[in-house]
Amino acid sequence: MRRLTQKEAGAYYTPDPVVTSLLQWAVRHDEDRLLDPSCGDGRFIAGHRNAVGIEQDLQATQTAMGRAPWALVHEGDFFSWAAETAERFECAAGNPPFIRYQTFNGEMRARAMALCASLGAQFSGLASSWAPFLVGTASLLKPGGRMAFVVPAEIGHAPYAAPLLEYLVSRFNTVHVVAVQSKLFPELSEDCWLLYTDGFEGTTQEIRLSILDRFRPSGRPPREFTRVSVREWRSEWNRRLRPYLISQHARELYRQVATSGDTPRLGDLASVGIGYVSGANDFFHLRPSEAEKWDVPGKLLHPTVRNGRALPATRVTTAIVERWKRNDDPILLLKLSKTDDLPRSVRRYLNTEAGLEARQAYKCRVRDPWYSVPDVQVPDYFLSYMSGLEPSLVRNDAHCTCTNSVHSVRLKSASAKRYLATWGSEFVQLSCELEGHPLGGGMLKLEPREATQVALPSRRAIERLPGAIVAEAVRTLRTWRHYGES
C-alpha cells in the first residue's frame, strides 16, 4: 500500500513547548491514563508514563515506541479501535491529523462517520478528519475526564466544525477555545488554535474564548476569556466563533445594522452562483490568434473572465475586452451547442491532439456531447471568489461570461443596483470578513452561500456609523487571516 505523504496524512508534529503545556494541564496525577488518538512520533505519550497511543503509520509507530517505550502503542485505524475498546481514560491530549475531506475518504471515513453518528454527532460530507477524531476521543473518557488538543483555526468558522462544538458543550462542564494569532506551525499556511475541555458527562451553556497574539507556554488555559453564550453563538453568529475576535462594540454595531429591516442581504437582491466548468480550460479558451488560425466563427466564441485576477476595479467594459484581445489573452470561450451541425473548421479543431486529450478529462467524458460546455451564463456582476484585501464586485457591461473561479451575480430586480453602490464601504468589507472565511496565505474566501449573507445597508445608514470602530474591526480580521504578511 502506498504510504501517504506528510500533507495527505496531516502529520505535522507539535512543537515541544505546546506539548508540555497541554500535558501539564491534562495530566493531574501519575496514575492518570492518557490517550493520544493519533500519536505520530510519540511526543505526547513520551511526556507521561501511563499513556496509550494510536497511529496508522508504521514508521511513525516505530518512532513513537522508541521514544516512549513504556507506552502502549497500537498501530492501525483509530476509529476501528475506538469502536471496539473497553478501555477508558482520565485524560487525552494531542494534535489530531488535519486531513481535508477530499482525502479523508473511503472505509476510514465511513467508520469515523458511523462512530460519531452513534455518539450523537452528525458531520457533513465536508468534514475534515480532526473533528471526528475529537468526538471519538471524548467518548473514551471516564466521567469527569478532560482533553487538551491542538486544533485547526477552522474550529472558529467552518460549518463542519459546528457539530463538534455542539457535541462538546453537551458533554463537558467546560469548553475553552484559545485563539492564537501567530502561527504555531510557521511552515504551514494553516492556523492552529488550542482546545481544552473538562468535566466529561457534564454540560455547559457557554464557550470560553481566549484571544492571544502568540502562544506562551503555560500549564493551564488563560485566565482571561470571553463567555460566549451557546444560544447567541447559535442564533446570532451562525455557530461561528470568529466574530468574537473583534470588539463587543463592533459586534453589536454590525448585528444592529445587519438585522435591521432596512438592510437587505446580497441574496435578497441577487442570485449568486459559480460560473461554468469547462473541464479542459486550456482547450476551450482560445486566444484570438488561435481562433483565427483555426477559422472558428466569431458567433461560436464568447468573451469570458477566467479568474478574479483579471477583474478590473469596477466594470468590465467592451474597451477592456478589446484590450484583452489585443494582448492575445486566452479569453474566448468555445461555446458550442449540443447540435452535430458544426462547421468543418470547428470539427478540425475538436479532432486535434489537444481535443483528443480534452475529451478524456472527467467533466468532458461524462457529458454528451463532450464539447458542449454547460451553464454558460451572462451575469450582471462578477464577484471574486478568493480575495486579498477585499472581495471585488464588478459590473458586467461587456456581457462576458465567467468560469467557476469567479462568482456569477444575477440581479433579481433593477432596483437592486442602488444597494450594490455601497459595496466598497468599510461596513460591507466587515460583512465580507464576517460572512466569509480565511484561507491560507492571507486570502479571504466567499462561498456562494456565504456571499448571499453579505449585508448591504443604505449609504445613509453607513454614514451614521462610528467609522473608526468599523475600520478597526476590519483591520483586526485581516490581521487574523495574515493579510499583507510576507
Coordinates of C-alpha atoms in Angstrom, one line a residue:
M1 CA 0.0 0.0 0.0
R2 CA 1.3 3.5 -0.9
R3 CA 2.5 5.5 2.0
L4 CA 0.7 8.8 2.5
T5 CA 2.6 12.0 2.1
Q6 CA 3.1 14.2 5.1
K7 CA 0.4 16.6 3.8
E8 CA -2.1 13.7 3.0
A9 CA -1.6 12.2 6.4
G10 CA -1.8 15.6 8.2
A11 CA 1.4 14.6 10.0
Y12 CA 2.8 17.9 11.2
Y13 CA 4.2 17.4 14.7
T14 CA 3.7 19.7 17.6
P15 CA 6.4 22.0 19.0
D16 CA 7.7 20.8 22.4
P17 CA 6.5 23.9 24.4
V18 CA 3.0 23.3 23.2
V19 CA 3.2 19.6 24.0
T20 CA 4.4 20.3 27.5
S21 CA 1.8 23.0 28.2
L22 CA -1.1 20.7 27.1
L23 CA 0.2 17.8 29.1
Q24 CA 0.7 19.8 32.3
W25 CA -3.0 20.7 32.3
A26 CA -4.4 17.4 31.1
V27 CA -2.4 15.1 33.4
R28 CA -3.1 15.7 37.0
H29 CA -1.9 12.5 38.7
D30 CA 0.8 10.0 37.9
E31 CA -1.8 7.2 37.7
D32 CA -4.0 9.1 35.2
R33 CA -4.4 7.1 32.0
L34 CA -3.6 9.3 28.9
L35 CA -4.8 8.8 25.4
D36 CA -3.4 10.3 22.2
P37 CA -5.6 9.1 19.3
S38 CA -3.0 10.0 16.6
C39 CA 0.3 9.8 18.4
G40 CA 2.5 10.3 15.4
D41 CA 6.2 10.2 16.5
G42 CA 5.2 9.9 20.2
R43 CA 6.0 13.3 21.6
F44 CA 2.7 13.5 23.7
I45 CA 2.8 9.9 25.1
A46 CA 6.6 10.4 25.8
G47 CA 5.5 13.1 28.4
H48 CA 3.6 10.7 30.6
R49 CA 4.4 7.2 31.9
N50 CA 0.9 5.9 31.7
A51 CA -0.1 6.5 28.1
V52 CA -1.8 4.9 25.2
G53 CA -1.2 6.0 21.6
I54 CA -2.9 5.0 18.3
E55 CA -1.1 5.6 15.0
Q56 CA -1.8 4.3 11.5
D57 CA 1.7 4.9 10.0
L58 CA 4.0 2.1 10.7
Q59 CA 7.2 4.1 10.6
A60 CA 5.8 6.7 13.0
T61 CA 4.6 3.9 15.3
Q62 CA 8.1 2.6 15.5
T63 CA 9.4 6.0 16.2
A64 CA 6.8 6.5 19.0
M65 CA 7.6 3.2 20.6
G66 CA 11.3 4.1 20.6
R67 CA 10.6 7.5 22.1
A68 CA 8.1 6.2 24.8
P69 CA 9.0 2.5 25.4
W70 CA 6.7 2.4 28.5
A71 CA 3.6 3.4 26.4
L72 CA 1.1 1.1 24.8
V73 CA 1.1 1.9 21.1
H74 CA -1.5 0.5 18.7
E75 CA -0.8 0.5 15.0
G76 CA -4.0 0.9 13.0
D77 CA -7.1 3.0 12.4
F78 CA -8.2 4.9 15.5
F79 CA -11.9 4.7 14.7
S80 CA -11.9 0.9 14.4
W81 CA -10.0 0.7 17.7
A82 CA -12.3 3.2 19.4
A83 CA -15.4 1.3 18.4
E84 CA -14.1 -1.9 20.0
T85 CA -12.0 -1.0 23.0
A86 CA -13.4 -1.2 26.5
E87 CA -10.6 0.9 28.0
R88 CA -11.5 4.4 29.4
F89 CA -9.2 7.3 30.2
E90 CA -8.9 10.1 32.7
C91 CA -7.4 12.5 30.0
A92 CA -6.5 12.8 26.4
A93 CA -4.1 15.2 24.6
G94 CA -2.6 15.5 21.2
N95 CA -2.7 17.0 17.7
P96 CA -5.3 15.1 15.6
P97 CA -4.4 14.8 11.9
F98 CA -5.8 17.6 9.7
I99 CA -6.9 15.7 6.6
R100 CA -9.3 17.6 4.4
Y101 CA -12.5 15.9 3.2
Q102 CA -11.1 15.3 -0.3
T103 CA -8.6 12.7 1.0
F104 CA -10.4 11.8 4.2
N105 CA -12.5 9.2 2.4
G106 CA -13.1 5.5 1.9
E107 CA -13.6 3.0 4.6
M108 CA -11.8 5.1 7.3
R109 CA -14.2 8.0 6.7
A110 CA -17.2 5.6 6.8
R111 CA -16.1 4.2 10.1
A112 CA -15.5 7.7 11.5
M113 CA -18.9 8.9 10.5
A114 CA -20.6 5.8 11.8
L115 CA -18.9 6.1 15.2
C116 CA -19.7 9.8 15.5
A117 CA -23.3 9.3 14.5
S118 CA -23.7 6.6 17.1
L119 CA -22.5 9.1 19.7
G120 CA -24.9 11.8 18.5
A121 CA -22.5 13.9 16.3
Q122 CA -23.7 14.3 12.7
F123 CA -21.0 15.6 10.4
S124 CA -21.5 16.8 6.8
G125 CA -19.7 15.4 3.9
L126 CA -17.2 18.3 4.0
A127 CA -15.8 17.4 7.5
S128 CA -12.1 17.2 7.8
S129 CA -10.6 14.3 9.9
W130 CA -9.7 16.2 13.1
A131 CA -13.3 16.9 14.2
P132 CA -14.4 13.2 14.2
F133 CA -11.1 12.3 16.0
L134 CA -12.1 14.6 18.9
V135 CA -15.6 13.2 19.2
G136 CA -14.3 9.6 19.2
T137 CA -11.6 10.5 21.8
A138 CA -14.1 12.2 24.1
S139 CA -16.3 9.1 24.1
L140 CA -13.4 7.2 25.6
L141 CA -13.1 9.4 28.7
K142 CA -14.2 8.4 32.2
P143 CA -16.7 10.7 33.9
G144 CA -15.0 13.9 34.8
G145 CA -12.4 13.4 32.1
R146 CA -10.6 16.1 30.1
M147 CA -9.0 16.8 26.8
A148 CA -6.3 19.2 25.6
F149 CA -5.7 19.4 21.9
V150 CA -4.1 21.5 19.1
V151 CA -6.9 22.2 16.6
P152 CA -7.1 24.0 13.2
A153 CA -8.4 27.6 13.5
E154 CA -11.3 26.3 11.3
I155 CA -13.0 25.5 14.7
G156 CA -13.8 29.2 14.7
H157 CA -15.6 29.4 11.4
A158 CA -16.0 26.1 9.4
P159 CA -19.6 24.9 9.2
Y160 CA -18.4 21.3 9.6
A161 CA -16.8 22.2 13.0
A162 CA -20.2 23.3 14.5
P163 CA -21.3 19.7 15.2
L164 CA -18.1 19.1 17.1
L165 CA -18.7 22.2 19.3
E166 CA -22.4 21.2 19.8
Y167 CA -21.2 17.7 20.9
L168 CA -18.6 19.2 23.3
V169 CA -21.0 21.7 25.0
S170 CA -23.5 18.8 25.6
R171 CA -20.8 16.5 27.1
F172 CA -18.5 18.7 29.1
N173 CA -18.8 21.1 32.0
T174 CA -16.1 23.4 30.4
V175 CA -15.3 24.0 26.8
H176 CA -12.4 26.5 26.3
V177 CA -11.1 27.6 22.9
V178 CA -7.9 29.5 22.8
A179 CA -7.4 31.6 19.6
V180 CA -3.7 32.1 18.8
Q181 CA -3.0 34.8 16.1
S182 CA 0.7 33.9 15.5
K183 CA 1.2 30.6 13.8
L184 CA 2.0 27.6 15.9
F185 CA 3.4 25.9 12.8
P186 CA 5.3 28.6 10.9
E187 CA 5.9 26.3 7.9
L188 CA 2.2 25.8 7.3
S189 CA -0.5 28.1 5.9
E190 CA -3.0 26.6 8.3
D191 CA -3.5 28.5 11.5
C192 CA -3.9 26.4 14.7
W193 CA -5.7 27.2 18.0
L194 CA -5.9 25.2 21.3
L195 CA -8.9 23.4 22.8
Y196 CA -9.4 22.5 26.4
T197 CA -12.5 20.5 27.7
D198 CA -13.1 19.4 31.3
G199 CA -15.8 17.5 33.2
F200 CA -16.9 14.8 30.8
E201 CA -20.5 13.8 31.1
G202 CA -21.4 17.3 32.1
T203 CA -22.9 20.1 30.1
T204 CA -22.4 23.9 29.6
Q205 CA -24.3 26.8 28.1
E206 CA -21.2 28.8 27.3
I207 CA -17.9 28.5 25.3
R208 CA -14.9 30.2 26.8
L209 CA -12.8 32.0 24.2
S210 CA -9.4 33.4 25.0
I211 CA -7.6 35.6 22.4
L212 CA -3.8 35.6 22.3
D213 CA -1.5 37.4 19.9
R214 CA 1.0 34.5 20.3
F215 CA 1.4 31.2 22.2
R216 CA 3.1 31.4 25.6
P217 CA 4.0 28.2 27.5
S218 CA 1.7 27.7 30.4
G219 CA 0.4 24.7 32.4
R220 CA -3.2 26.0 32.3
P221 CA -5.6 27.8 29.9
P222 CA -5.6 31.6 30.0
R223 CA -7.4 33.1 33.0
E224 CA -8.9 35.8 30.8
F225 CA -11.7 34.8 28.4
T226 CA -14.9 35.9 26.8
R227 CA -18.0 33.9 27.8
V228 CA -19.7 33.1 24.5
S229 CA -23.3 32.2 25.1
V230 CA -24.1 29.0 23.2
R231 CA -27.6 30.4 22.5
E232 CA -26.0 33.6 21.0
W233 CA -23.4 31.6 19.1
R234 CA -26.2 29.5 17.5
S235 CA -28.7 32.2 16.8
E236 CA -26.7 35.4 16.2
W237 CA -23.5 34.2 14.6
N238 CA -24.4 31.1 12.7
R239 CA -22.4 28.9 15.1
R240 CA -19.1 30.8 14.4
L241 CA -16.6 32.0 17.0
R242 CA -14.7 34.2 14.5
P243 CA -16.9 37.3 15.1
Y244 CA -15.7 37.3 18.7
L245 CA -12.2 38.2 17.6
I246 CA -13.5 41.8 17.1
S247 CA -14.7 44.1 19.9
Q248 CA -18.1 43.7 21.6
H249 CA -19.0 47.2 20.4
A250 CA -18.2 46.3 16.8
R251 CA -20.2 43.1 17.0
E252 CA -23.2 45.0 18.4
L253 CA -23.0 47.6 15.7
Y254 CA -22.7 45.0 13.0
R255 CA -25.6 43.0 14.3
Q256 CA -27.8 46.1 14.8
V257 CA -27.3 47.2 11.2
A258 CA -27.3 43.8 9.6
T259 CA -30.5 42.7 11.2
S260 CA -32.3 45.9 10.5
G261 CA -35.4 45.5 8.3
D262 CA -33.9 48.2 6.1
T263 CA -30.7 46.2 5.4
P264 CA -31.0 43.5 2.7
R265 CA -28.5 40.7 2.3
L266 CA -27.0 40.1 -1.2
G267 CA -29.1 37.0 -1.5
D268 CA -32.2 39.2 -1.2
L269 CA -31.1 41.2 -4.2
A270 CA -29.4 38.7 -6.4
S271 CA -28.7 35.0 -7.1
V272 CA -25.0 34.1 -6.5
G273 CA -23.6 31.0 -8.2
I274 CA -20.4 29.6 -9.7
G275 CA -19.6 30.1 -13.4
Y276 CA -19.3 27.3 -15.9
V277 CA -16.9 24.3 -15.6
S278 CA -15.3 23.6 -19.0
G279 CA -13.4 20.5 -17.9
A280 CA -10.4 21.5 -20.0
N281 CA -9.7 25.2 -19.7
D282 CA -6.6 25.3 -22.0
F283 CA -8.6 23.7 -24.8
F284 CA -11.9 25.6 -24.6
H285 CA -10.3 29.0 -24.0
L286 CA -8.7 30.3 -27.2
R287 CA -6.5 33.2 -27.9
P288 CA -7.7 35.5 -30.8
S289 CA -4.7 34.3 -32.8
E290 CA -5.7 30.7 -32.3
A291 CA -9.3 31.4 -33.2
E292 CA -8.0 33.0 -36.4
K293 CA -5.7 30.1 -37.1
W294 CA -8.5 27.5 -36.8
D295 CA -11.0 29.7 -38.6
V296 CA -13.5 29.4 -35.7
P297 CA -16.6 31.6 -36.4
G298 CA -16.9 34.6 -34.1
K299 CA -20.5 33.6 -33.2
L300 CA -19.2 30.5 -31.5
L301 CA -16.8 32.4 -29.3
H302 CA -17.8 34.3 -26.1
P303 CA -15.5 36.6 -24.2
T304 CA -15.0 35.3 -20.6
V305 CA -13.5 36.1 -17.3
R306 CA -11.3 33.2 -16.3
N307 CA -10.3 34.3 -12.8
G308 CA -10.6 37.0 -10.3
R309 CA -7.1 38.4 -11.1
A310 CA -8.4 39.5 -14.5
L311 CA -11.2 41.6 -12.9
P312 CA -10.8 45.4 -13.1
A313 CA -11.8 47.6 -10.2
T314 CA -15.4 48.4 -11.0
R315 CA -16.6 47.5 -14.5
V316 CA -15.8 45.1 -17.3
T317 CA -16.3 47.2 -20.4
T318 CA -16.0 46.5 -24.2
A319 CA -12.9 48.6 -24.2
I320 CA -11.3 46.2 -21.6
V321 CA -12.3 43.2 -23.6
E322 CA -10.8 44.7 -26.7
R323 CA -7.6 45.2 -24.8
W324 CA -7.5 41.6 -23.7
K325 CA -7.9 40.6 -27.4
R326 CA -5.1 42.9 -28.5
N327 CA -2.9 41.2 -25.8
D328 CA -3.9 37.9 -27.4
D329 CA -5.1 36.6 -24.0
P330 CA -7.0 33.3 -23.9
I331 CA -10.4 34.8 -23.2
L332 CA -12.6 33.4 -26.0
L333 CA -14.7 30.5 -24.8
L334 CA -15.6 28.0 -27.5
K335 CA -19.3 27.9 -26.9
L336 CA -20.9 25.1 -28.9
S337 CA -24.5 23.9 -28.7
K338 CA -25.4 20.2 -28.5
T339 CA -26.0 20.0 -32.2
D340 CA -24.0 17.9 -34.5
D341 CA -24.2 20.6 -37.2
L342 CA -20.7 22.1 -36.6
P343 CA -18.6 24.0 -39.1
R344 CA -15.8 21.9 -40.7
S345 CA -13.2 24.2 -39.2
V346 CA -14.5 23.6 -35.7
R347 CA -14.6 19.9 -36.2
R348 CA -10.9 20.0 -37.3
Y349 CA -10.1 21.8 -34.0
L350 CA -12.1 19.3 -32.0
N351 CA -10.1 16.5 -33.5
T352 CA -6.7 17.9 -32.9
E353 CA -4.4 16.2 -30.4
A354 CA -5.4 18.7 -27.8
G355 CA -9.1 17.9 -28.5
L356 CA -8.5 14.2 -28.2
E357 CA -6.8 14.8 -24.9
A358 CA -9.5 17.2 -23.6
R359 CA -12.4 14.7 -24.3
Q360 CA -10.8 12.3 -21.9
A361 CA -11.0 14.8 -19.0
Y362 CA -13.6 13.7 -16.4
K363 CA -16.0 16.6 -16.9
C364 CA -15.9 16.2 -20.7
R365 CA -16.1 12.5 -20.6
V366 CA -19.4 12.4 -18.6
R367 CA -21.3 14.9 -20.7
D368 CA -23.0 14.5 -24.1
P369 CA -21.7 15.8 -26.3
W370 CA -18.3 16.3 -24.7
Y371 CA -17.6 19.6 -26.4
S372 CA -20.7 21.5 -25.3
V373 CA -19.8 23.4 -22.1
P374 CA -23.0 23.7 -19.9
D375 CA -24.3 26.5 -17.7
V376 CA -22.7 29.3 -19.7
Q377 CA -24.4 32.5 -18.3
V378 CA -24.0 36.2 -18.7
P379 CA -24.3 37.7 -15.2
D380 CA -25.0 41.2 -14.2
Y381 CA -21.9 41.3 -11.9
F382 CA -18.8 39.3 -11.2
L383 CA -17.8 38.6 -7.6
S384 CA -14.3 37.5 -6.7
Y385 CA -14.2 34.0 -5.1
M386 CA -10.9 34.4 -3.2
S387 CA -9.5 37.9 -2.4
G388 CA -6.6 39.6 -0.7
L389 CA -7.6 43.0 0.6
E390 CA -11.3 42.7 -0.1
P391 CA -13.8 40.9 -2.5
S392 CA -14.5 42.7 -5.7
L393 CA -18.0 43.2 -7.1
V394 CA -17.6 44.2 -10.8
R395 CA -20.4 45.2 -13.2
N396 CA -20.5 43.3 -16.4
D397 CA -21.1 46.0 -19.0
A398 CA -19.4 43.9 -21.7
H399 CA -21.8 40.9 -21.4
C400 CA -19.0 38.5 -20.7
T401 CA -19.4 35.1 -19.1
C402 CA -17.2 33.5 -16.4
T403 CA -15.6 30.3 -15.2
N404 CA -16.2 28.8 -11.8
S405 CA -13.2 30.7 -10.5
V406 CA -15.4 33.8 -10.3
H407 CA -18.9 34.0 -8.9
S408 CA -21.8 34.9 -11.2
V409 CA -24.2 37.5 -9.7
R410 CA -27.6 38.0 -11.3
L411 CA -29.9 40.7 -10.0
K412 CA -33.5 39.9 -9.1
S413 CA -34.6 43.4 -10.0
A414 CA -33.2 46.6 -11.4
S415 CA -33.8 48.5 -8.1
A416 CA -31.1 46.2 -6.5
K417 CA -28.3 48.3 -8.1
R418 CA -28.8 51.2 -5.6
Y419 CA -27.9 48.8 -2.7
L420 CA -24.8 47.5 -4.5
A421 CA -23.4 51.0 -4.6
T422 CA -22.3 50.7 -1.0
W423 CA -20.1 47.6 -1.8
G424 CA -16.8 49.4 -1.3
S425 CA -17.7 50.7 2.1
E426 CA -15.9 49.6 5.3
F427 CA -19.1 48.2 6.7
V428 CA -19.6 45.9 3.7
Q429 CA -15.9 44.9 3.9
L430 CA -16.6 44.0 7.5
S431 CA -19.6 42.0 6.4
C432 CA -17.5 40.1 3.9
E433 CA -14.9 39.3 6.6
L434 CA -17.6 38.0 9.0
E435 CA -19.7 36.1 6.5
G436 CA -16.7 34.7 4.5
H437 CA -13.8 32.8 6.0
P438 CA -10.0 33.0 5.9
L439 CA -7.9 30.8 3.6
G440 CA -4.2 30.1 3.7
G441 CA -1.8 32.8 2.5
G442 CA -3.8 35.7 3.9
M443 CA -6.8 35.2 1.5
L444 CA -10.4 35.6 2.2
K445 CA -12.8 33.2 0.6
L446 CA -16.5 33.8 -0.1
E447 CA -18.5 30.7 -1.0
P448 CA -21.8 31.4 -2.8
R449 CA -23.8 30.6 0.3
E450 CA -21.6 33.0 2.3
A451 CA -21.8 35.7 -0.3
T452 CA -25.6 35.7 -0.1
Q453 CA -25.3 36.7 3.6
V454 CA -23.3 39.8 3.0
A455 CA -25.2 42.8 4.4
L456 CA -25.8 45.9 2.2
P457 CA -27.2 48.8 4.2
S458 CA -28.1 52.1 2.7
R459 CA -25.5 54.8 2.4
R460 CA -27.4 56.9 4.9
A461 CA -27.2 54.1 7.5
I462 CA -23.5 53.6 6.9
E463 CA -22.8 57.4 7.3
R464 CA -24.4 57.3 10.7
L465 CA -22.0 54.6 12.0
P466 CA -18.8 55.3 14.0
G467 CA -16.4 54.7 11.2
A468 CA -13.4 54.2 13.5
I469 CA -14.9 51.2 15.2
V470 CA -15.9 49.5 11.9
A471 CA -12.5 50.2 10.4
E472 CA -10.7 48.7 13.4
A473 CA -12.8 45.6 13.2
V474 CA -11.9 45.2 9.5
R475 CA -8.2 45.6 10.3
T476 CA -8.5 43.1 13.1
L477 CA -10.0 40.4 11.0
R478 CA -7.5 41.0 8.2
T479 CA -4.7 40.7 10.7
W480 CA -6.1 37.3 11.9
R481 CA -6.0 36.0 8.4
H482 CA -2.5 37.3 8.0
Y483 CA -3.3 39.6 5.0
G484 CA -0.2 41.5 3.9
E485 CA 2.3 39.3 5.7
S486 CA 5.3 38.3 3.7

